PDB file of N, CA and C in Angstrom:
ATOM      1  N   UNK P   1     -15.132  -0.802 -16.924  1.00  0.00           N
ATOM      2  CA  UNK P   1     -14.693  -2.089 -16.450  1.00  0.00           C
ATOM      3  C   UNK P   1     -14.256  -1.921 -14.988  1.00  0.00           C
ATOM      4  N   UNK P   2     -14.728  -2.792 -14.136  1.00  0.00           N
ATOM      5  CA  UNK P   2     -14.342  -2.779 -12.735  1.00  0.00           C
ATOM      6  C   UNK P   2     -13.550  -4.041 -12.428  1.00  0.00           C
ATOM      7  N   UNK P   3     -12.408  -3.874 -11.816  1.00  0.00           N
ATOM      8  CA  UNK P   3     -11.619  -5.029 -11.409  1.00  0.00           C
ATOM      9  C   UNK P   3     -10.804  -4.667 -10.172  1.00  0.00           C
ATOM     10  N   UNK P   4     -10.622  -5.625  -9.325  1.00  0.00           N
ATOM     11  CA  UNK P   4      -9.814  -5.435  -8.131  1.00  0.00           C
ATOM     12  C   UNK P   4      -9.616  -6.772  -7.438  1.00  0.00           C
ATOM     13  N   UNK P   5      -8.680  -6.796  -6.523  1.00  0.00           N
ATOM     14  CA  UNK P   5      -8.456  -7.952  -5.665  1.00  0.00           C
ATOM     15  C   UNK P   5      -8.670  -7.463  -4.238  1.00  0.00           C
ATOM     16  N   UNK P   6      -9.463  -8.172  -3.472  1.00  0.00           N
ATOM     17  CA  UNK P   6      -9.740  -7.769  -2.093  1.00  0.00           C
ATOM     18  C   UNK P   6      -9.424  -8.910  -1.140  1.00  0.00           C
ATOM     19  N   UNK P   7      -8.995  -8.549   0.046  1.00  0.00           N
ATOM     20  CA  UNK P   7      -8.707  -9.524   1.091  1.00  0.00           C
ATOM     21  C   UNK P   7      -9.099  -8.894   2.422  1.00  0.00           C
ATOM     22  N   UNK P   8      -9.965  -9.568   3.155  1.00  0.00           N
ATOM     23  CA  UNK P   8     -10.357  -9.089   4.472  1.00  0.00           C
ATOM     24  C   UNK P   8      -9.390  -9.649   5.507  1.00  0.00           C
ATOM     25  N   UNK P   9      -8.855  -8.775   6.344  1.00  0.00           N
ATOM     26  CA  UNK P   9      -7.903  -9.186   7.375  1.00  0.00           C
ATOM     27  C   UNK P   9      -8.373  -8.685   8.740  1.00  0.00           C
ATOM     28  N   UNK P  10      -7.850  -9.302   9.787  1.00  0.00           N
ATOM     29  CA  UNK P  10      -8.235  -8.912  11.143  1.00  0.00           C
ATOM     30  C   UNK P  10      -7.234  -7.946  11.767  1.00  0.00           C
ATOM     31  N   UNK P  11      -6.247  -7.527  11.011  1.00  0.00           N
ATOM     32  CA  UNK P  11      -5.226  -6.605  11.514  1.00  0.00           C
ATOM     33  C   UNK P  11      -5.699  -5.158  11.361  1.00  0.00           C
ATOM     34  N   UNK P  12      -5.077  -4.270  12.119  1.00  0.00           N
ATOM     35  CA  UNK P  12      -5.320  -2.849  11.903  1.00  0.00           C
ATOM     36  C   UNK P  12      -4.645  -2.454  10.584  1.00  0.00           C
ATOM     37  N   UNK P  13      -4.957  -1.277  10.101  1.00  0.00           N
ATOM     38  CA  UNK P  13      -4.348  -0.779   8.868  1.00  0.00           C
ATOM     39  C   UNK P  13      -2.823  -0.774   8.991  1.00  0.00           C
ATOM     40  N   UNK P  14      -2.321  -0.233  10.101  1.00  0.00           N
ATOM     41  CA  UNK P  14      -0.876  -0.133  10.304  1.00  0.00           C
ATOM     42  C   UNK P  14      -0.227  -1.512  10.414  1.00  0.00           C
ATOM     43  N   UNK P  15      -0.878  -2.432  11.125  1.00  0.00           N
ATOM     44  CA  UNK P  15      -0.347  -3.796  11.248  1.00  0.00           C
ATOM     45  C   UNK P  15      -0.308  -4.484   9.889  1.00  0.00           C
ATOM     46  N   UNK P  16      -1.341  -4.296   9.096  1.00  0.00           N
ATOM     47  CA  UNK P  16      -1.390  -4.913   7.765  1.00  0.00           C
ATOM     48  C   UNK P  16      -0.302  -4.335   6.865  1.00  0.00           C
ATOM     49  N   UNK P  17      -0.109  -3.032   6.923  1.00  0.00           N
ATOM     50  CA  UNK P  17       0.930  -2.388   6.118  1.00  0.00           C
ATOM     51  C   UNK P  17       2.314  -2.908   6.508  1.00  0.00           C
ATOM     52  N   UNK P  18       2.564  -3.032   7.807  1.00  0.00           N
ATOM     53  CA  UNK P  18       3.840  -3.589   8.280  1.00  0.00           C
ATOM     54  C   UNK P  18       4.009  -5.043   7.837  1.00  0.00           C
ATOM     55  N   UNK P  19       2.938  -5.836   7.925  1.00  0.00           N
ATOM     56  CA  UNK P  19       3.000  -7.255   7.542  1.00  0.00           C
ATOM     57  C   UNK P  19       3.297  -7.404   6.050  1.00  0.00           C
ATOM     58  N   UNK P  20       2.674  -6.578   5.229  1.00  0.00           N
ATOM     59  CA  UNK P  20       2.917  -6.636   3.780  1.00  0.00           C
ATOM     60  C   UNK P  20       4.360  -6.247   3.477  1.00  0.00           C
ATOM     61  N   UNK P  21       4.839  -5.187   4.111  1.00  0.00           N
ATOM     62  CA  UNK P  21       6.214  -4.740   3.896  1.00  0.00           C
ATOM     63  C   UNK P  21       7.212  -5.825   4.300  1.00  0.00           C
ATOM     64  N   UNK P  22       6.976  -6.470   5.431  1.00  0.00           N
ATOM     65  CA  UNK P  22       7.859  -7.551   5.885  1.00  0.00           C
ATOM     66  C   UNK P  22       7.781  -8.767   4.960  1.00  0.00           C
ATOM     67  N   UNK P  23       6.590  -9.093   4.485  1.00  0.00           N
ATOM     68  CA  UNK P  23       6.431 -10.227   3.563  1.00  0.00           C
ATOM     69  C   UNK P  23       7.168  -9.955   2.254  1.00  0.00           C
ATOM     70  N   UNK P  24       7.083  -8.733   1.766  1.00  0.00           N
ATOM     71  CA  UNK P  24       7.819  -8.372   0.554  1.00  0.00           C
ATOM     72  C   UNK P  24       9.321  -8.505   0.789  1.00  0.00           C
ATOM     73  N   UNK P  25       9.777  -8.013   1.932  1.00  0.00           N
ATOM     74  CA  UNK P  25      11.199  -8.104   2.277  1.00  0.00           C
ATOM     75  C   UNK P  25      11.645  -9.566   2.333  1.00  0.00           C
ATOM     76  N   UNK P  26      10.805 -10.426   2.892  1.00  0.00           N
ATOM     77  CA  UNK P  26      11.113 -11.849   2.986  1.00  0.00           C
ATOM     78  C   UNK P  26      11.245 -12.528   1.638  1.00  0.00           C
ATOM     79  N   UNK P  27      10.646 -11.934   0.617  1.00  0.00           N
ATOM     80  CA  UNK P  27      10.731 -12.475  -0.745  1.00  0.00           C
ATOM     81  C   UNK P  27      11.770 -11.742  -1.584  1.00  0.00           C
ATOM     82  N   UNK P  28      12.561 -10.878  -0.945  1.00  0.00           N
ATOM     83  CA  UNK P  28      13.635 -10.189  -1.654  1.00  0.00           C
ATOM     84  C   UNK P  28      13.244  -8.858  -2.271  1.00  0.00           C
ATOM     85  N   UNK P  29      12.068  -8.351  -1.940  1.00  0.00           N
ATOM     86  CA  UNK P  29      11.617  -7.074  -2.481  1.00  0.00           C
ATOM     87  C   UNK P  29      11.901  -5.953  -1.495  1.00  0.00           C
ATOM     88  N   UNK P  30      12.140  -4.785  -2.021  1.00  0.00           N
ATOM     89  CA  UNK P  30      12.242  -3.584  -1.206  1.00  0.00           C
ATOM     90  C   UNK P  30      11.156  -2.619  -1.635  1.00  0.00           C
ATOM     91  N   UNK P  31      10.677  -1.819  -0.719  1.00  0.00           N
ATOM     92  CA  UNK P  31       9.672  -0.810  -1.054  1.00  0.00           C
ATOM     93  C   UNK P  31      10.417   0.483  -1.368  1.00  0.00           C
ATOM     94  N   UNK P  32      10.372   0.877  -2.639  1.00  0.00           N
ATOM     95  CA  UNK P  32      11.081   2.074  -3.078  1.00  0.00           C
ATOM     96  C   UNK P  32      10.238   3.327  -2.927  1.00  0.00           C
ATOM     97  N   UNK P  33       8.928   3.177  -3.089  1.00  0.00           N
ATOM     98  CA  UNK P  33       8.038   4.329  -3.001  1.00  0.00           C
ATOM     99  C   UNK P  33       6.784   3.971  -2.220  1.00  0.00           C
ATOM    100  N   UNK P  34       6.220   4.969  -1.582  1.00  0.00           N
ATOM    101  CA  UNK P  34       4.929   4.844  -0.914  1.00  0.00           C
ATOM    102  C   UNK P  34       4.102   6.055  -1.305  1.00  0.00           C
ATOM    103  N   UNK P  35       2.947   5.837  -1.888  1.00  0.00           N
ATOM    104  CA  UNK P  35       2.040   6.924  -2.231  1.00  0.00           C
ATOM    105  C   UNK P  35       0.859   6.849  -1.275  1.00  0.00           C
ATOM    106  N   UNK P  36       0.690   7.881  -0.471  1.00  0.00           N
ATOM    107  CA  UNK P  36      -0.436   7.962   0.451  1.00  0.00           C
ATOM    108  C   UNK P  36      -1.588   8.620  -0.310  1.00  0.00           C
ATOM    109  N   UNK P  37      -2.471   7.803  -0.847  1.00  0.00           N
ATOM    110  CA  UNK P  37      -3.564   8.289  -1.689  1.00  0.00           C
ATOM    111  C   UNK P  37      -4.485   9.204  -0.894  1.00  0.00           C
ATOM    112  N   UNK P  38      -4.791   8.821   0.329  1.00  0.00           N
ATOM    113  CA  UNK P  38      -5.674   9.632   1.176  1.00  0.00           C
ATOM    114  C   UNK P  38      -5.110  11.039   1.359  1.00  0.00           C
ATOM    115  N   UNK P  39      -3.832  11.116   1.721  1.00  0.00           N
ATOM    116  CA  UNK P  39      -3.182  12.409   1.943  1.00  0.00           C
ATOM    117  C   UNK P  39      -3.127  13.233   0.660  1.00  0.00           C
ATOM    118  N   UNK P  40      -2.805  12.593  -0.443  1.00  0.00           N
ATOM    119  CA  UNK P  40      -2.698  13.290  -1.722  1.00  0.00           C
ATOM    120  C   UNK P  40      -4.038  13.861  -2.162  1.00  0.00           C
ATOM    121  N   UNK P  41      -5.109  13.066  -2.051  1.00  0.00           N
ATOM    122  CA  UNK P  41      -6.429  13.556  -2.453  1.00  0.00           C
ATOM    123  C   UNK P  41      -6.900  14.692  -1.553  1.00  0.00           C
ATOM    124  N   UNK P  42      -6.581  14.619  -0.275  1.00  0.00           N
ATOM    125  CA  UNK P  42      -6.960  15.689   0.651  1.00  0.00           C
ATOM    126  C   UNK P  42      -6.214  16.970   0.309  1.00  0.00           C
ATOM    127  N   UNK P  43      -4.909  16.839   0.069  1.00  0.00           N
ATOM    128  CA  UNK P  43      -4.075  18.002  -0.212  1.00  0.00           C
ATOM    129  C   UNK P  43      -4.422  18.649  -1.556  1.00  0.00           C
ATOM    130  N   UNK P  44      -4.589  17.826  -2.581  1.00  0.00           N
ATOM    131  CA  UNK P  44      -4.786  18.358  -3.931  1.00  0.00           C
ATOM    132  C   UNK P  44      -6.230  18.735  -4.243  1.00  0.00           C
ATOM    133  N   UNK P  45      -7.191  17.941  -3.742  1.00  0.00           N
ATOM    134  CA  UNK P  45      -8.592  18.137  -4.121  1.00  0.00           C
ATOM    135  C   UNK P  45      -9.530  18.378  -2.943  1.00  0.00           C
ATOM    136  N   UNK P  46      -8.982  18.388  -1.731  1.00  0.00           N
ATOM    137  CA  UNK P  46      -9.786  18.509  -0.512  1.00  0.00           C
ATOM    138  C   UNK P  46     -10.897  17.457  -0.468  1.00  0.00           C
ATOM    139  N   UNK P  47     -10.528  16.222  -0.834  1.00  0.00           N
ATOM    140  CA  UNK P  47     -11.456  15.091  -0.850  1.00  0.00           C
ATOM    141  C   UNK P  47     -11.091  14.151   0.293  1.00  0.00           C
ATOM    142  N   UNK P  48     -12.096  13.742   1.067  1.00  0.00           N
ATOM    143  CA  UNK P  48     -11.872  12.746   2.114  1.00  0.00           C
ATOM    144  C   UNK P  48     -11.916  11.356   1.490  1.00  0.00           C
ATOM    145  N   UNK P  49     -10.978  10.511   1.885  1.00  0.00           N
ATOM    146  CA  UNK P  49     -10.842   9.184   1.296  1.00  0.00           C
ATOM    147  C   UNK P  49     -10.362   8.244   2.392  1.00  0.00           C
ATOM    148  N   UNK P  50     -10.742   6.976   2.356  1.00  0.00           N
ATOM    149  CA  UNK P  50     -10.248   6.028   3.365  1.00  0.00           C
ATOM    150  C   UNK P  50      -8.723   5.868   3.280  1.00  0.00           C
ATOM    151  N   UNK P  51      -8.127   5.328   4.335  1.00  0.00           N
ATOM    152  CA  UNK P  51      -6.687   5.062   4.330  1.00  0.00           C
ATOM    153  C   UNK P  51      -6.360   4.150   3.155  1.00  0.00           C
ATOM    154  N   UNK P  52      -5.368   4.547   2.372  1.00  0.00           N
ATOM    155  CA  UNK P  52      -5.030   3.814   1.152  1.00  0.00           C
ATOM    156  C   UNK P  52      -3.606   4.172   0.764  1.00  0.00           C
ATOM    157  N   UNK P  53      -2.735   3.185   0.651  1.00  0.00           N
ATOM    158  CA  UNK P  53      -1.359   3.424   0.215  1.00  0.00           C
ATOM    159  C   UNK P  53      -1.026   2.523  -0.955  1.00  0.00           C
ATOM    160  N   UNK P  54      -0.243   3.062  -1.852  1.00  0.00           N
ATOM    161  CA  UNK P  54       0.297   2.289  -2.967  1.00  0.00           C
ATOM    162  C   UNK P  54       1.780   2.095  -2.675  1.00  0.00           C
ATOM    163  N   UNK P  55       2.204   0.839  -2.612  1.00  0.00           N
ATOM    164  CA  UNK P  55       3.610   0.530  -2.359  1.00  0.00           C
ATOM    165  C   UNK P  55       4.292   0.182  -3.681  1.00  0.00           C
ATOM    166  N   UNK P  56       5.374   0.852  -3.965  1.00  0.00           N
ATOM    167  CA  UNK P  56       6.166   0.541  -5.150  1.00  0.00           C
ATOM    168  C   UNK P  56       7.279  -0.410  -4.754  1.00  0.00           C
ATOM    169  N   UNK P  57       7.079  -1.691  -5.007  1.00  0.00           N
ATOM    170  CA  UNK P  57       8.043  -2.717  -4.600  1.00  0.00           C
ATOM    171  C   UNK P  57       8.939  -3.096  -5.775  1.00  0.00           C
ATOM    172  N   UNK P  58      10.186  -3.393  -5.460  1.00  0.00           N
ATOM    173  CA  UNK P  58      11.160  -3.711  -6.498  1.00  0.00           C
ATOM    174  C   UNK P  58      12.050  -4.868  -6.050  1.00  0.00           C
ATOM    175  N   UNK P  59      12.371  -5.733  -7.006  1.00  0.00           N
ATOM    176  CA  UNK P  59      13.316  -6.821  -6.781  1.00  0.00           C
ATOM    177  C   UNK P  59      14.186  -6.893  -8.032  1.00  0.00           C
ATOM    178  N   UNK P  60      15.288  -6.113  -8.089  1.00  0.00           N
ATOM    179  CA  UNK P  60      16.098  -6.026  -9.299  1.00  0.00           C
ATOM    180  C   UNK P  60      16.513  -7.357  -9.911  1.00  0.00           C
ATOM    181  N   UNK P  61      16.943  -8.367  -9.129  1.00  0.00           N
ATOM    182  CA  UNK P  61      17.345  -9.623  -9.756  1.00  0.00           C
ATOM    183  C   UNK P  61      16.195 -10.361 -10.449  1.00  0.00           C
ATOM    184  N   UNK P  62      14.974 -10.063 -10.036  1.00  0.00           N
ATOM    185  CA  UNK P  62      13.824 -10.751 -10.621  1.00  0.00           C
ATOM    186  C   UNK P  62      13.656 -10.282 -12.027  1.00  0.00           C
TER     187      UNK P  62
END
């Protein structure tokens, strides 16, 4: 099964990451964890992968 959500943006990777983090903050979320998938795959498996981060966002009152 293949599933995903995609959105094309005109920002750089870093600008998009900052914009998402700020948007989450504006909605009361904090980013507790960041997993750099590219770095992890390179370190553990010596695999090249595009820039990819998983943000662990949390909003305790929610």
